[in-house]
Coordinates of C-alpha atoms in Angstrom, one line a residue:
M114 CA 1.0 3.3 -14.8
G115 CA -2.0 1.0 -14.5
R116 CA 0.4 -2.3 -14.2
F117 CA 2.9 -0.8 -11.7
F118 CA -0.5 0.1 -9.5
G119 CA -1.6 -3.3 -10.0
S120 CA 1.8 -5.2 -9.4
V121 CA 1.8 -3.2 -6.3
V122 CA -1.7 -4.2 -5.0
G123 CA -0.8 -7.8 -5.6
R124 CA 2.5 -7.7 -4.2
W125 CA 0.4 -6.3 -0.9
R126 CA -2.6 -9.0 -1.0
E127 CA -0.1 -11.8 -1.5
F128 CA 1.9 -10.5 1.7
Y129 CA -1.3 -9.8 3.2
R130 CA -2.0 -13.4 2.7
R131 CA 1.0 -14.9 4.1
S132 CA 1.5 -12.6 7.2
S133 CA 0.5 -14.1 10.3
I134 CA -2.5 -11.6 12.2
Q135 CA -0.1 -10.6 14.7
M136 CA 2.1 -9.0 12.3
I137 CA -1.1 -7.3 10.6
L138 CA -2.3 -5.9 13.5
S139 CA 1.2 -4.5 14.5
L140 CA 2.1 -3.0 11.0
S141 CA -1.7 -1.3 10.7
F142 CA -1.7 0.0 14.5
T143 CA 2.0 1.7 13.8
A144 CA 0.9 2.7 10.3
V145 CA -2.0 4.5 11.4
A146 CA -0.3 5.6 14.6
V147 CA 2.7 7.0 12.8
T148 CA 0.7 8.8 10.0
G149 CA -1.4 10.5 12.5
M150 CA 1.5 11.7 14.3
V151 CA 3.2 12.8 10.8
F152 CA 0.3 14.5 9.9
L153 CA -0.7 16.3 13.2
G154 CA 3.3 16.9 13.6
L155 CA 3.7 18.5 10.1
T156 CA 0.0 20.3 10.9
L157 CA 1.5 22.1 13.6
F158 CA 4.8 22.8 11.9
L159 CA 3.4 24.3 9.1
R160 CA 1.1 26.3 11.6
F161 CA 4.1 27.2 13.5
S162 CA 6.2 28.4 10.1
A163 CA 3.1 30.7 8.7
S164 CA 3.2 32.0 12.5
N165 CA 6.6 32.3 12.1
N166 CA 6.9 34.2 8.9
A167 CA 4.0 36.4 10.2
Q168 CA 6.0 37.4 13.1
A169 CA 9.1 37.7 10.7
A170 CA 6.9 40.5 8.9
K171 CA 5.8 42.0 11.6
T172 CA 9.6 42.5 13.0
S173 CA 10.3 43.7 9.7
Q174 CA 7.6 46.6 9.6
R175 CA 8.0 47.7 13.4
V176 CA 11.8 48.0 12.1
L177 CA 10.9 50.0 9.0
A178 CA 8.0 51.8 11.0
Q179 CA 10.8 53.2 13.6
V180 CA 13.3 53.8 11.0
N181 CA 10.4 55.9 9.4
L182 CA 9.8 57.8 12.3
N183 CA 13.6 58.7 12.1
L184 CA 14.0 59.3 8.9
D185 CA 10.7 61.6 9.3
A186 CA 12.6 63.2 12.0
Y187 CA 15.7 63.6 10.3
L188 CA 13.7 65.4 7.0
R189 CA 11.5 67.2 9.0
S190 CA 14.6 69.1 10.7
M191 CA 15.5 70.1 7.4
M192 CA 12.2 71.2 6.5
R193 CA 12.5 73.4 9.2
V194 CA 15.8 74.9 8.5
S195 CA 14.0 75.7 4.8
D196 CA 11.3 77.3 6.6
A197 CA 13.0 79.2 9.0
M198 CA 15.3 80.2 5.6
Y199 CA 12.7 81.0 3.5
Y200 CA 10.0 82.5 5.9
R201 CA 12.3 84.3 8.5
V202 CA 15.1 85.0 6.4
I203 CA 14.4 85.5 3.0
K204 CA 11.0 87.2 3.0
N205 CA 12.3 89.6 4.9
T206 CA 15.5 90.9 3.2
D207 CA 15.4 93.2 0.4
L208 CA 18.2 92.1 -1.3
A209 CA 18.9 95.6 -3.0
A210 CA 19.8 97.1 0.5
D211 CA 20.8 93.9 2.7
S212 CA 22.4 90.7 2.3
L213 CA 21.5 87.1 3.5
D214 CA 24.7 85.9 4.4
D215 CA 24.8 86.4 8.3
R216 CA 21.6 85.4 9.3
M217 CA 22.1 82.3 6.8
S218 CA 25.4 81.9 8.3
L219 CA 23.8 81.9 12.0
L220 CA 21.3 79.5 10.5
Y221 CA 23.5 77.0 9.1
E222 CA 25.5 77.1 12.5
S223 CA 22.8 76.2 14.2
N224 CA 22.4 73.3 11.9
R225 CA 25.9 72.4 10.7
D226 CA 25.7 68.8 12.1
M227 CA 22.8 68.2 9.5
L228 CA 23.8 70.1 6.9
V229 CA 26.6 70.8 4.1
S230 CA 25.5 73.8 2.8
I231 CA 22.7 76.7 2.4
A232 CA 22.4 78.6 -0.8
V233 CA 19.9 80.9 -2.6
F234 CA 20.2 80.8 -6.6
S235 CA 18.2 83.6 -8.6
Q236 CA 15.6 82.0 -11.4
G237 CA 18.7 82.2 -14.0
G238 CA 20.9 80.0 -11.9
K239 CA 23.0 82.7 -10.4
L240 CA 24.6 82.6 -6.8
V241 CA 22.8 85.1 -4.3
S242 CA 24.7 84.0 -0.8
A243 CA 25.6 80.6 0.5
A244 CA 27.3 79.3 3.4
P245 CA 29.6 78.6 4.7
L246 CA 31.2 78.0 1.0
A247 CA 30.5 81.1 -1.4
P248 CA 32.6 80.7 -4.7
L249 CA 31.1 78.7 -7.7
K250 CA 33.3 76.4 -9.3
K251 CA 33.8 78.0 -13.3
D252 CA 32.3 75.4 -14.5
A253 CA 29.0 74.8 -12.0
A254 CA 25.7 75.4 -13.9
P255 CA 23.1 75.1 -11.3
Q256 CA 20.2 75.8 -13.7
R257 CA 20.9 72.8 -15.3
Q258 CA 21.0 70.4 -11.8
D259 CA 18.1 67.9 -11.2
W260 CA 17.1 69.4 -8.0
F261 CA 16.7 72.8 -9.7
I262 CA 14.7 72.1 -12.3
A263 CA 12.2 70.5 -10.0
A264 CA 12.0 73.1 -7.7
A265 CA 11.5 75.8 -10.4
G266 CA 8.7 73.3 -11.7
K267 CA 7.1 72.8 -8.5
I268 CA 6.4 76.2 -6.6
E269 CA 5.4 76.0 -3.1
N270 CA 6.4 72.6 -3.0
L271 CA 9.1 70.9 -1.7
H272 CA 12.0 68.6 -3.5
F273 CA 14.6 65.6 -2.4
S274 CA 17.2 64.8 -4.8
T275 CA 18.8 61.4 -4.4
P276 CA 22.3 61.2 -2.9
H277 CA 24.6 62.6 -5.0
V278 CA 28.6 64.8 -4.7
Q279 CA 28.1 68.3 -3.8
N280 CA 29.8 69.9 -6.6
L281 CA 28.8 73.4 -6.9
F282 CA 31.5 75.2 -4.6
E283 CA 34.9 75.4 -4.6
D284 CA 36.5 74.0 -1.5
P285 CA 39.8 74.6 0.0
D286 CA 39.9 70.9 1.5
Y287 CA 38.7 69.4 -1.5
R288 CA 36.3 67.0 0.1
Y289 CA 33.9 65.1 -1.7
R290 CA 30.7 64.8 0.4
W291 CA 27.5 62.8 -0.7
V292 CA 24.6 64.7 0.1
V293 CA 20.6 64.8 -0.4
S294 CA 19.5 68.2 -1.6
L295 CA 16.2 69.8 -0.6
S296 CA 15.6 72.3 -3.1
R297 CA 12.1 74.7 -3.2
Q298 CA 10.9 77.6 -5.0
V299 CA 11.2 81.4 -3.6
E300 CA 10.4 84.7 -4.0
L301 CA 13.3 86.9 -3.4
T302 CA 12.7 91.0 -3.1
R303 CA 15.2 93.2 -4.7
A304 CA 14.3 97.2 -4.7
G305 CA 10.5 96.1 -3.6
A306 CA 10.1 94.1 -7.1
I307 CA 9.9 90.2 -6.5
E308 CA 11.6 88.1 -8.6
G309 CA 12.2 84.4 -8.4
G310 CA 14.7 82.0 -7.2
V311 CA 15.4 78.7 -5.4
L312 CA 16.7 77.7 -2.1
L313 CA 18.8 74.8 -1.8
V314 CA 19.5 73.2 1.4
D315 CA 22.1 70.0 1.3
M316 CA 21.6 67.6 4.1
S317 CA 24.3 65.0 4.8
F318 CA 24.1 62.0 3.6
G319 CA 25.8 60.4 6.2
G320 CA 22.6 61.0 9.0
I321 CA 20.8 59.3 6.6
E322 CA 22.7 56.5 6.3
Q323 CA 23.5 56.2 9.5
I324 CA 19.4 56.1 10.6
C325 CA 19.0 53.2 7.8
K326 CA 22.2 51.5 8.7
D327 CA 21.7 51.5 12.5
A328 CA 18.0 49.7 11.7
E329 CA 18.3 45.3 12.1
L330 CA 15.8 43.2 10.6
S331 CA 17.1 40.0 11.3
A332 CA 20.6 38.7 13.5
S333 CA 20.7 36.3 10.3
G334 CA 21.2 38.9 7.5
G335 CA 18.3 40.8 6.5
Y336 CA 19.2 44.4 5.5
L337 CA 17.0 47.5 4.6
Y338 CA 17.6 49.8 1.9
L339 CA 15.8 53.2 0.4
I340 CA 14.7 54.2 -3.2
D341 CA 12.7 57.3 -4.2
G342 CA 8.9 56.8 -5.9
D343 CA 11.0 55.6 -9.4
G344 CA 12.6 53.1 -7.8
E345 CA 16.3 55.0 -7.7
I346 CA 18.4 53.6 -4.4
I347 CA 18.8 56.3 -2.2
Y348 CA 20.7 54.3 0.1
H349 CA 21.8 50.2 0.3
P350 CA 24.3 48.9 2.5
R351 CA 26.2 47.5 -0.6
Q352 CA 25.5 50.9 -2.6
Q353 CA 29.0 50.9 -4.0
L354 CA 28.7 47.4 -5.5
I355 CA 25.5 48.1 -7.1
Y356 CA 26.6 51.0 -8.6
A357 CA 29.9 49.1 -10.1
G358 CA 27.5 46.7 -11.4
L359 CA 28.7 44.1 -9.4
L360 CA 25.3 43.2 -7.5
Q361 CA 21.5 43.4 -8.7
E362 CA 18.9 44.6 -6.7
N363 CA 15.2 44.1 -7.0
N364 CA 14.5 48.1 -6.6
L365 CA 12.5 48.6 -9.6
A366 CA 10.1 45.8 -8.8
A367 CA 10.0 47.0 -5.0
A368 CA 9.0 50.6 -6.3
A369 CA 5.4 49.4 -7.4
Y370 CA 4.6 47.6 -3.9
E371 CA 2.3 48.8 -2.0
D372 CA 3.1 49.1 2.1
G373 CA 3.1 45.4 3.3
S374 CA 5.1 42.1 3.2
Y375 CA 5.8 40.1 0.2
E376 CA 7.4 37.1 -0.8
E377 CA 9.5 37.1 -4.0
T378 CA 11.9 35.2 -5.9
F379 CA 15.2 37.0 -6.6
G380 CA 18.6 36.0 -7.8
G381 CA 18.1 32.4 -7.2
G382 CA 16.2 32.7 -4.0
R383 CA 13.2 33.5 -2.1
R384 CA 13.0 36.0 0.6
Q385 CA 10.5 37.9 2.4
V386 CA 10.2 41.8 1.1
T387 CA 8.9 44.6 3.6
V388 CA 7.5 48.0 2.6
K389 CA 7.4 51.1 4.2
T390 CA 6.3 54.4 2.2
V391 CA 8.3 57.6 3.8
G392 CA 5.7 60.0 4.5
Y393 CA 5.2 63.2 1.7
T394 CA 9.0 62.4 -0.2
G395 CA 7.3 59.0 -2.1
W396 CA 10.8 57.5 -0.8
K397 CA 10.4 53.9 0.0
L398 CA 11.5 51.9 2.9
V399 CA 12.8 48.1 1.8
G400 CA 13.3 45.5 4.2
V401 CA 14.8 42.3 2.9
V402 CA 15.1 39.0 4.7
P403 CA 16.5 35.6 2.9
A404 CA 13.8 32.9 3.5
D405 CA 16.9 30.6 4.5
N406 CA 17.4 33.0 7.3
I407 CA 13.8 32.6 8.3
W408 CA 14.2 28.6 8.0
D409 CA 17.5 28.9 10.0
N410 CA 15.0 29.5 13.0
Y411 CA 13.9 26.4 12.6
G412 CA 16.4 24.2 13.0
Q413 CA 16.2 23.3 16.7
L414 CA 12.2 22.6 16.1
L415 CA 12.9 20.6 13.5
L416 CA 15.2 18.6 15.4
F417 CA 12.7 18.7 18.4
F418 CA 10.0 17.2 15.8
L419 CA 12.1 14.6 14.2
F420 CA 13.2 13.4 17.8
V421 CA 9.8 13.4 19.1
V422 CA 8.5 11.2 16.0
L423 CA 11.1 8.7 16.1
F424 CA 11.0 8.4 20.0
S425 CA 7.1 7.7 19.6
V426 CA 7.5 5.2 16.5
F427 CA 9.7 3.3 18.8
L428 CA 7.2 3.5 21.7
L429 CA 4.4 2.9 19.2
I430 CA 6.3 -0.1 17.9
F431 CA 7.0 -1.6 21.8
V432 CA 3.2 -1.0 22.2
N433 CA 1.6 -2.4 19.8
L434 CA 3.4 -5.9 19.9
H435 CA 2.5 -6.2 23.5
L436 CA -1.1 -5.1 22.0
S437 CA -1.2 -7.4 19.3
E438 CA 0.5 -10.2 21.0
R439 CA -2.1 -10.3 24.1
I440 CA -4.8 -10.4 20.8
S441 CA -2.8 -12.7 18.4
V442 CA -1.8 -15.4 20.9
P443 CA -5.2 -16.7 21.8
I444 CA -6.2 -16.4 18.2
K445 CA -3.1 -18.7 17.4
A446 CA -3.8 -21.3 20.1
L447 CA -7.3 -21.8 18.5
D448 CA -6.1 -21.7 15.1
R449 CA -3.8 -24.7 16.4
S450 CA -6.0 -26.5 17.7
V451 CA -8.1 -26.5 14.8
K452 CA -5.4 -27.7 12.6
K453 CA -4.9 -30.6 15.2
L454 CA -8.2 -31.3 14.7
E455 CA -8.1 -31.1 11.0
A456 CA -5.3 -33.8 11.2
G457 CA -7.6 -36.1 12.9
C458 CA -6.7 -35.6 16.9
E459 CA -9.9 -36.2 18.1
L460 CA -8.8 -35.3 21.5
E461 CA -7.7 -31.8 21.0
E462 CA -9.0 -29.5 24.1
F463 CA -9.5 -25.9 22.7
E464 CA -7.4 -23.2 24.2
V465 CA -9.9 -20.6 25.8
G466 CA -8.3 -16.8 26.5
G467 CA -7.6 -13.4 25.8
P468 CA -10.4 -11.1 25.1
Y469 CA -14.0 -11.5 25.4
E470 CA -14.8 -12.0 22.1
I471 CA -11.7 -14.3 21.5
E472 CA -12.8 -16.3 24.9
H473 CA -16.5 -16.5 23.4
L474 CA -15.3 -17.8 20.3
G475 CA -13.0 -20.6 22.0
H476 CA -16.1 -21.9 24.1
S477 CA -18.1 -21.7 21.0
I478 CA -15.8 -23.4 18.6
R479 CA -15.1 -26.3 21.6
S480 CA -19.3 -26.2 21.7
M481 CA -19.3 -26.8 17.9
V482 CA -16.6 -29.3 18.0
S483 CA -18.2 -31.4 20.7
T484 CA -21.1 -31.4 18.9
L485 CA -19.9 -32.0 15.4
R486 CA -17.9 -35.1 16.8
H487 CA -21.4 -36.3 18.3
L488 CA -22.8 -35.8 15.0
M489 CA -19.8 -37.3 13.1
D490 CA -20.2 -40.7 15.3
D491 CA -24.0 -40.7 14.7
I492 CA -23.3 -40.5 10.6
I493 CA -20.4 -42.7 10.8
E494 CA -22.7 -45.7 12.3
Q495 CA -25.4 -44.6 10.2
E496 CA -23.0 -45.1 7.0
T497 CA -21.7 -48.4 8.5
Q498 CA -25.0 -49.9 8.6
K499 CA -26.2 -48.5 5.4
R500 CA -23.1 -50.1 3.9
R501 CA -23.9 -53.5 5.5
S502 CA -27.4 -53.5 4.6
E503 CA -26.3 -52.4 0.6
L504 CA -23.8 -55.1 1.2
D505 CA -26.3 -57.8 2.2
V506 CA -29.0 -56.7 -0.8
L507 CA -26.0 -57.3 -3.6
Q508 CA -25.2 -60.6 -1.6
A509 CA -28.8 -61.6 -1.7
Q510 CA -29.0 -60.7 -5.3
I511 CA -26.1 -63.3 -6.2
N512 CA -26.9 -66.1 -4.4
P513 CA -30.4 -66.6 -5.5
H514 CA -29.3 -65.9 -9.0
F515 CA -26.6 -68.7 -8.9
L516 CA -28.6 -70.8 -6.9
Y517 CA -31.8 -71.0 -8.8
N518 CA -29.9 -72.0 -12.3
T519 CA -27.8 -74.5 -10.4
L520 CA -30.3 -76.6 -8.8
D521 CA -32.2 -76.0 -12.2
S522 CA -29.2 -78.4 -13.9
V523 CA -29.8 -80.2 -10.8
V524 CA -33.1 -81.4 -11.7
W525 CA -32.2 -81.5 -15.4
M526 CA -29.9 -84.2 -14.5
T527 CA -32.2 -86.0 -12.4
E528 CA -34.9 -86.5 -14.8
N529 CA -32.4 -87.7 -17.5
G530 CA -31.0 -90.4 -14.9
R531 CA -27.7 -88.8 -14.8
T532 CA -27.3 -89.1 -10.9
D533 CA -23.6 -89.6 -10.6
E534 CA -23.2 -86.4 -12.2
A535 CA -26.5 -84.8 -10.2
I536 CA -24.5 -86.1 -6.7
L537 CA -21.6 -84.7 -8.0
M538 CA -23.0 -81.6 -8.6
V539 CA -24.8 -81.3 -5.3
T540 CA -21.5 -81.8 -3.4
S541 CA -19.8 -79.1 -5.1
L542 CA -23.0 -76.8 -4.4
A543 CA -22.9 -77.6 -0.8
R544 CA -18.8 -76.9 -0.3
F545 CA -19.7 -73.5 -2.7
F546 CA -22.2 -72.4 -0.5
R547 CA -19.8 -73.2 2.8
I548 CA -17.2 -70.7 1.5
S549 CA -20.1 -68.0 0.4
L550 CA -21.5 -68.6 3.8
S551 CA -18.1 -68.3 5.6
R552 CA -18.8 -68.3 9.2
G553 CA -20.9 -64.5 8.1
S554 CA -17.7 -62.7 7.5
N555 CA -17.9 -61.1 4.3
I556 CA -14.1 -60.7 4.1
I557 CA -11.9 -64.6 3.3
P558 CA -8.7 -65.4 1.8
I559 CA -8.3 -65.3 -1.8
A560 CA -7.5 -69.0 -1.9
D561 CA -11.0 -69.4 -0.7
E562 CA -12.4 -67.1 -2.8
L563 CA -10.2 -69.0 -5.3
E564 CA -11.7 -72.7 -4.3
H565 CA -15.2 -71.2 -4.5
A566 CA -14.2 -70.4 -7.6
R567 CA -13.3 -73.8 -8.8
H568 CA -16.4 -75.6 -7.3
Y569 CA -18.2 -73.6 -9.3
L570 CA -16.3 -74.3 -12.3
T571 CA -16.8 -78.0 -12.1
I572 CA -20.8 -77.5 -11.3
Q573 CA -21.0 -75.0 -14.6
K574 CA -18.5 -77.7 -16.5
M575 CA -20.7 -80.9 -15.7
R576 CA -23.5 -78.6 -17.1
Y577 CA -22.3 -77.6 -19.8
K578 CA -20.7 -80.9 -20.9
N579 CA -17.1 -79.8 -20.9
K580 CA -17.2 -77.4 -23.6
F581 CA -14.9 -75.7 -22.3
S582 CA -11.7 -75.8 -20.1
A583 CA -10.9 -73.8 -17.0
S584 CA -7.9 -72.9 -15.1
I585 CA -7.2 -70.9 -12.0
E586 CA -3.4 -69.9 -10.8
A587 CA -2.1 -67.3 -8.2
E588 CA 1.5 -66.1 -7.9
D589 CA 3.2 -67.0 -4.7
G590 CA 1.8 -64.9 -1.4
V591 CA -1.1 -63.8 -3.2
E592 CA -3.6 -66.4 -1.8
A593 CA -2.7 -65.4 1.8
L594 CA -3.8 -62.3 1.1
Y595 CA -7.9 -61.0 1.4
T596 CA -10.6 -59.8 -0.7
I597 CA -14.3 -59.4 0.0
K598 CA -16.1 -63.0 -1.2
L599 CA -18.1 -63.8 -4.1
I600 CA -16.3 -61.7 -7.0
V601 CA -14.6 -63.9 -9.3
Q602 CA -18.1 -66.5 -9.5
P603 CA -19.9 -63.7 -11.2
I604 CA -17.2 -63.0 -13.8
L605 CA -17.1 -66.4 -14.2
E606 CA -20.8 -66.9 -14.5
N607 CA -20.8 -64.4 -16.9
A608 CA -18.3 -65.4 -19.4
I609 CA -20.2 -68.8 -19.1
Y610 CA -23.6 -68.2 -19.9
H611 CA -21.9 -65.2 -23.0
G612 CA -18.8 -66.6 -23.8
M613 CA -18.9 -70.7 -24.0
A614 CA -22.7 -71.3 -24.5
Y615 CA -21.6 -71.7 -28.1
A616 CA -18.5 -73.3 -27.7
D617 CA -17.8 -76.7 -28.7
G618 CA -15.3 -78.1 -26.7
D619 CA -12.5 -75.6 -27.5
G620 CA -13.8 -72.5 -24.8
K621 CA -11.0 -71.9 -22.4
I622 CA -11.4 -70.0 -19.4
T623 CA -8.3 -68.6 -17.5
V624 CA -7.9 -67.5 -13.8
H625 CA -4.6 -65.7 -12.8
A626 CA -4.4 -63.5 -9.7
F627 CA -1.3 -61.4 -9.3
R628 CA 1.2 -58.4 -7.4
E629 CA 0.7 -54.8 -9.0
G630 CA 2.2 -52.5 -6.7
G631 CA -0.1 -52.2 -3.5
D632 CA -3.3 -54.0 -5.3
V633 CA -4.1 -57.2 -5.9
V634 CA -5.2 -58.0 -9.7
I635 CA -7.5 -60.7 -10.7
D636 CA -7.9 -61.0 -14.6
V637 CA -10.8 -63.6 -16.0
T638 CA -9.8 -64.4 -19.5
D639 CA -12.2 -66.2 -22.3
N640 CA -11.9 -66.9 -25.6
G641 CA -15.4 -66.4 -26.5
P642 CA -17.0 -64.4 -28.9
G643 CA -16.4 -60.7 -27.6
M644 CA -18.6 -57.8 -27.4
P645 CA -18.4 -54.4 -29.3
A646 CA -17.3 -51.2 -27.6
G647 CA -21.0 -50.1 -26.6
T648 CA -21.8 -53.6 -24.5
V649 CA -18.8 -53.1 -22.9
A650 CA -19.3 -49.7 -21.4
R651 CA -23.2 -50.5 -20.5
L652 CA -22.4 -53.6 -18.6
L653 CA -21.0 -51.3 -15.5
D654 CA -23.2 -48.6 -15.6
P655 CA -25.7 -49.0 -12.5
A656 CA -28.6 -47.1 -14.8
Y657 CA -28.5 -49.6 -17.5
T658 CA -30.5 -52.8 -16.4
A659 CA -30.6 -55.6 -19.4
A660 CA -33.9 -57.5 -20.7
P661 CA -34.5 -60.7 -18.5
G662 CA -33.8 -63.8 -20.6
P663 CA -32.7 -67.1 -20.2
K664 CA -29.2 -66.6 -19.6
G665 CA -29.6 -64.3 -16.5
S666 CA -30.4 -60.4 -16.6
G667 CA -26.9 -59.3 -16.3
I668 CA -26.7 -58.0 -12.7
G669 CA -23.5 -59.9 -11.6
L670 CA -20.6 -57.7 -12.7
R671 CA -22.6 -54.6 -11.7
N672 CA -23.1 -56.0 -8.5
V673 CA -19.3 -57.2 -8.1
H674 CA -18.2 -53.8 -8.8
Q675 CA -20.4 -51.8 -6.2
R676 CA -19.5 -54.2 -3.8
I677 CA -16.0 -53.6 -4.2
R678 CA -16.5 -49.9 -4.7
L679 CA -18.8 -49.4 -1.5
T680 CA -15.8 -51.7 0.5
F681 CA -12.8 -50.5 -0.9
G682 CA -13.7 -46.9 -2.5
G683 CA -13.4 -45.2 -6.2
G684 CA -10.0 -46.6 -6.8
Y685 CA -10.9 -50.3 -7.0
G686 CA -13.3 -52.3 -9.1
L687 CA -14.2 -54.0 -12.6
S688 CA -12.5 -52.9 -15.6
I689 CA -13.3 -54.9 -19.1
H690 CA -11.9 -55.3 -22.4
S691 CA -13.2 -56.9 -25.1
E692 CA -13.4 -57.1 -28.8
P693 CA -15.7 -58.9 -31.3
D694 CA -14.0 -62.0 -31.8
A695 CA -10.8 -61.9 -29.9
G696 CA -12.5 -62.9 -26.3
T697 CA -13.1 -60.6 -23.1
R698 CA -10.9 -59.8 -20.3
V699 CA -12.8 -58.7 -16.8
R700 CA -9.7 -57.5 -14.5
V701 CA -10.6 -57.4 -10.7
R702 CA -8.7 -54.7 -8.4
L703 CA -8.2 -55.0 -5.0
P704 CA -6.0 -53.5 -2.7
A705 CA -3.3 -55.8 -1.2
L706 CA -4.8 -56.9 2.6
D707 CA -3.0 -58.9 4.6
G708 CA -4.8 -60.3 8.0
A709 CA -4.2 -57.1 10.2
A710 CA -5.1 -54.8 7.2
A711 CA -8.5 -56.5 6.4
A712 CA -9.5 -56.5 10.0
P713 CA -11.1 -53.3 10.1
Y714 CA -13.3 -54.3 7.1
R715 CA -14.1 -57.5 8.7
K716 CA -15.4 -55.7 11.5
E717 CA -17.7 -52.8 9.4
V718 CA -19.8 -55.9 7.8
A719 CA -19.8 -58.2 11.1
P720 CA -23.5 -58.9 11.4

């Protein structure tokens, strides 16, 4: 999980790094706005859903309350019939002298729309009187009926039975009527003596069924059913299917509910259940509304919500793109100007526009660039002067060094009477310095540099009495290229002093100039004693200074190396390869410059 999260974060960072500021602003504004809209919409939708659920529960409670009132009125009418039969007829009749039949029939006729029958039984279950039917069935046993047993055990209390088929009396029409029995314990008077009995009032179940059936909980599938205190079903719109085992109802669980509304899961679906107790009977009205039917009312609202969200998203995208463009266009213009400046376009004008902060940033950058240009010009001028001074110092170090050694040889020759050789040496020295001066230019053709080296070798061969031979060669076209002056002579000087001093006529120095790609290479090779690796490593180290001796301080090679690097950069200069008893090769690497390419360097060092 952590690796997946890290991968997602890495991809987001890569997308953020590669995206433009306009894209980032547009996506950020749109994401924040859409998130806020969705959150607000969901909050309102959920609140509406909760409110709608509460309203549905209140509607169910109102319907159940109305049904309860109707049932209560219906049951009270039955109770009034029972009370009238008991208190006005039974208590005022002595069965030994009079009969209950006439007044019972009159009471039945007055309420025949709601009644099926009225009957009085003795304590042993013998029929005393009944209306409108009198003969009991031969196999009838009233004393074993639930209503009889319940009434006998609840003196002065009323008992309402569950719906059942009236099966006590012979019916000439052979009709089987569903009834709800209201039974009570009564006192019968016979010859002045009091004996127990049971009054039975059979109500038509159709009245209760009609009251419950007329109730409408929901226009999209809700229903209502009636149970007793033990959960036995009194009425259900699909009662026959339940009795046949083809349908199930959660009536036993509903019997444990207090009055109110509940959410339950039954039969693989969620539904809202509302419970209302029917007064003194202990019955309970149960209203059921499937949750799917409640959500059906949200269809149009949900479609409207989705339409508003989608329309708002498109509107936000359009507005955010326009707004981000207004912000990002000036920034992009500044970015393009900065890139052009990085590319070396010194005259680039910075775009200034957009919001206040961006406009202020543009002015600041433009002012900063102007200041930087002046500072860069000053720095370039200072660096040019510094480099010119450094080159002059290095040149000043080389010329006196060679002049001192050469004049020392001329003095020696003069003192020994070798006047012709001294004249030749002085003549070569004059030509040597003529090339060294080069009319003040530090950049000269390679042909002049090699000519300069020939005059130097002429002087040195005379001084060393031809202990060595020397040759200078150049490939075609190389001599027309340009180099800084006085780079070969110090290398030759080093080769003579350290490689040819002890030669006995067999010393050899070779100078070879050639092209190598875009560079010019000048190799100075001698067959002297060579040097160990440690000495070679120190020769070009600017921090290393050899102790002065009769053969010089060894600054020539380092000066040449520094002059080349100061003029052309770190990719050029000297490299030395030497092995003891195998000779030494010093390689000079320069850029191949023709006259046009050498012009900037010539201007740089002009006095």
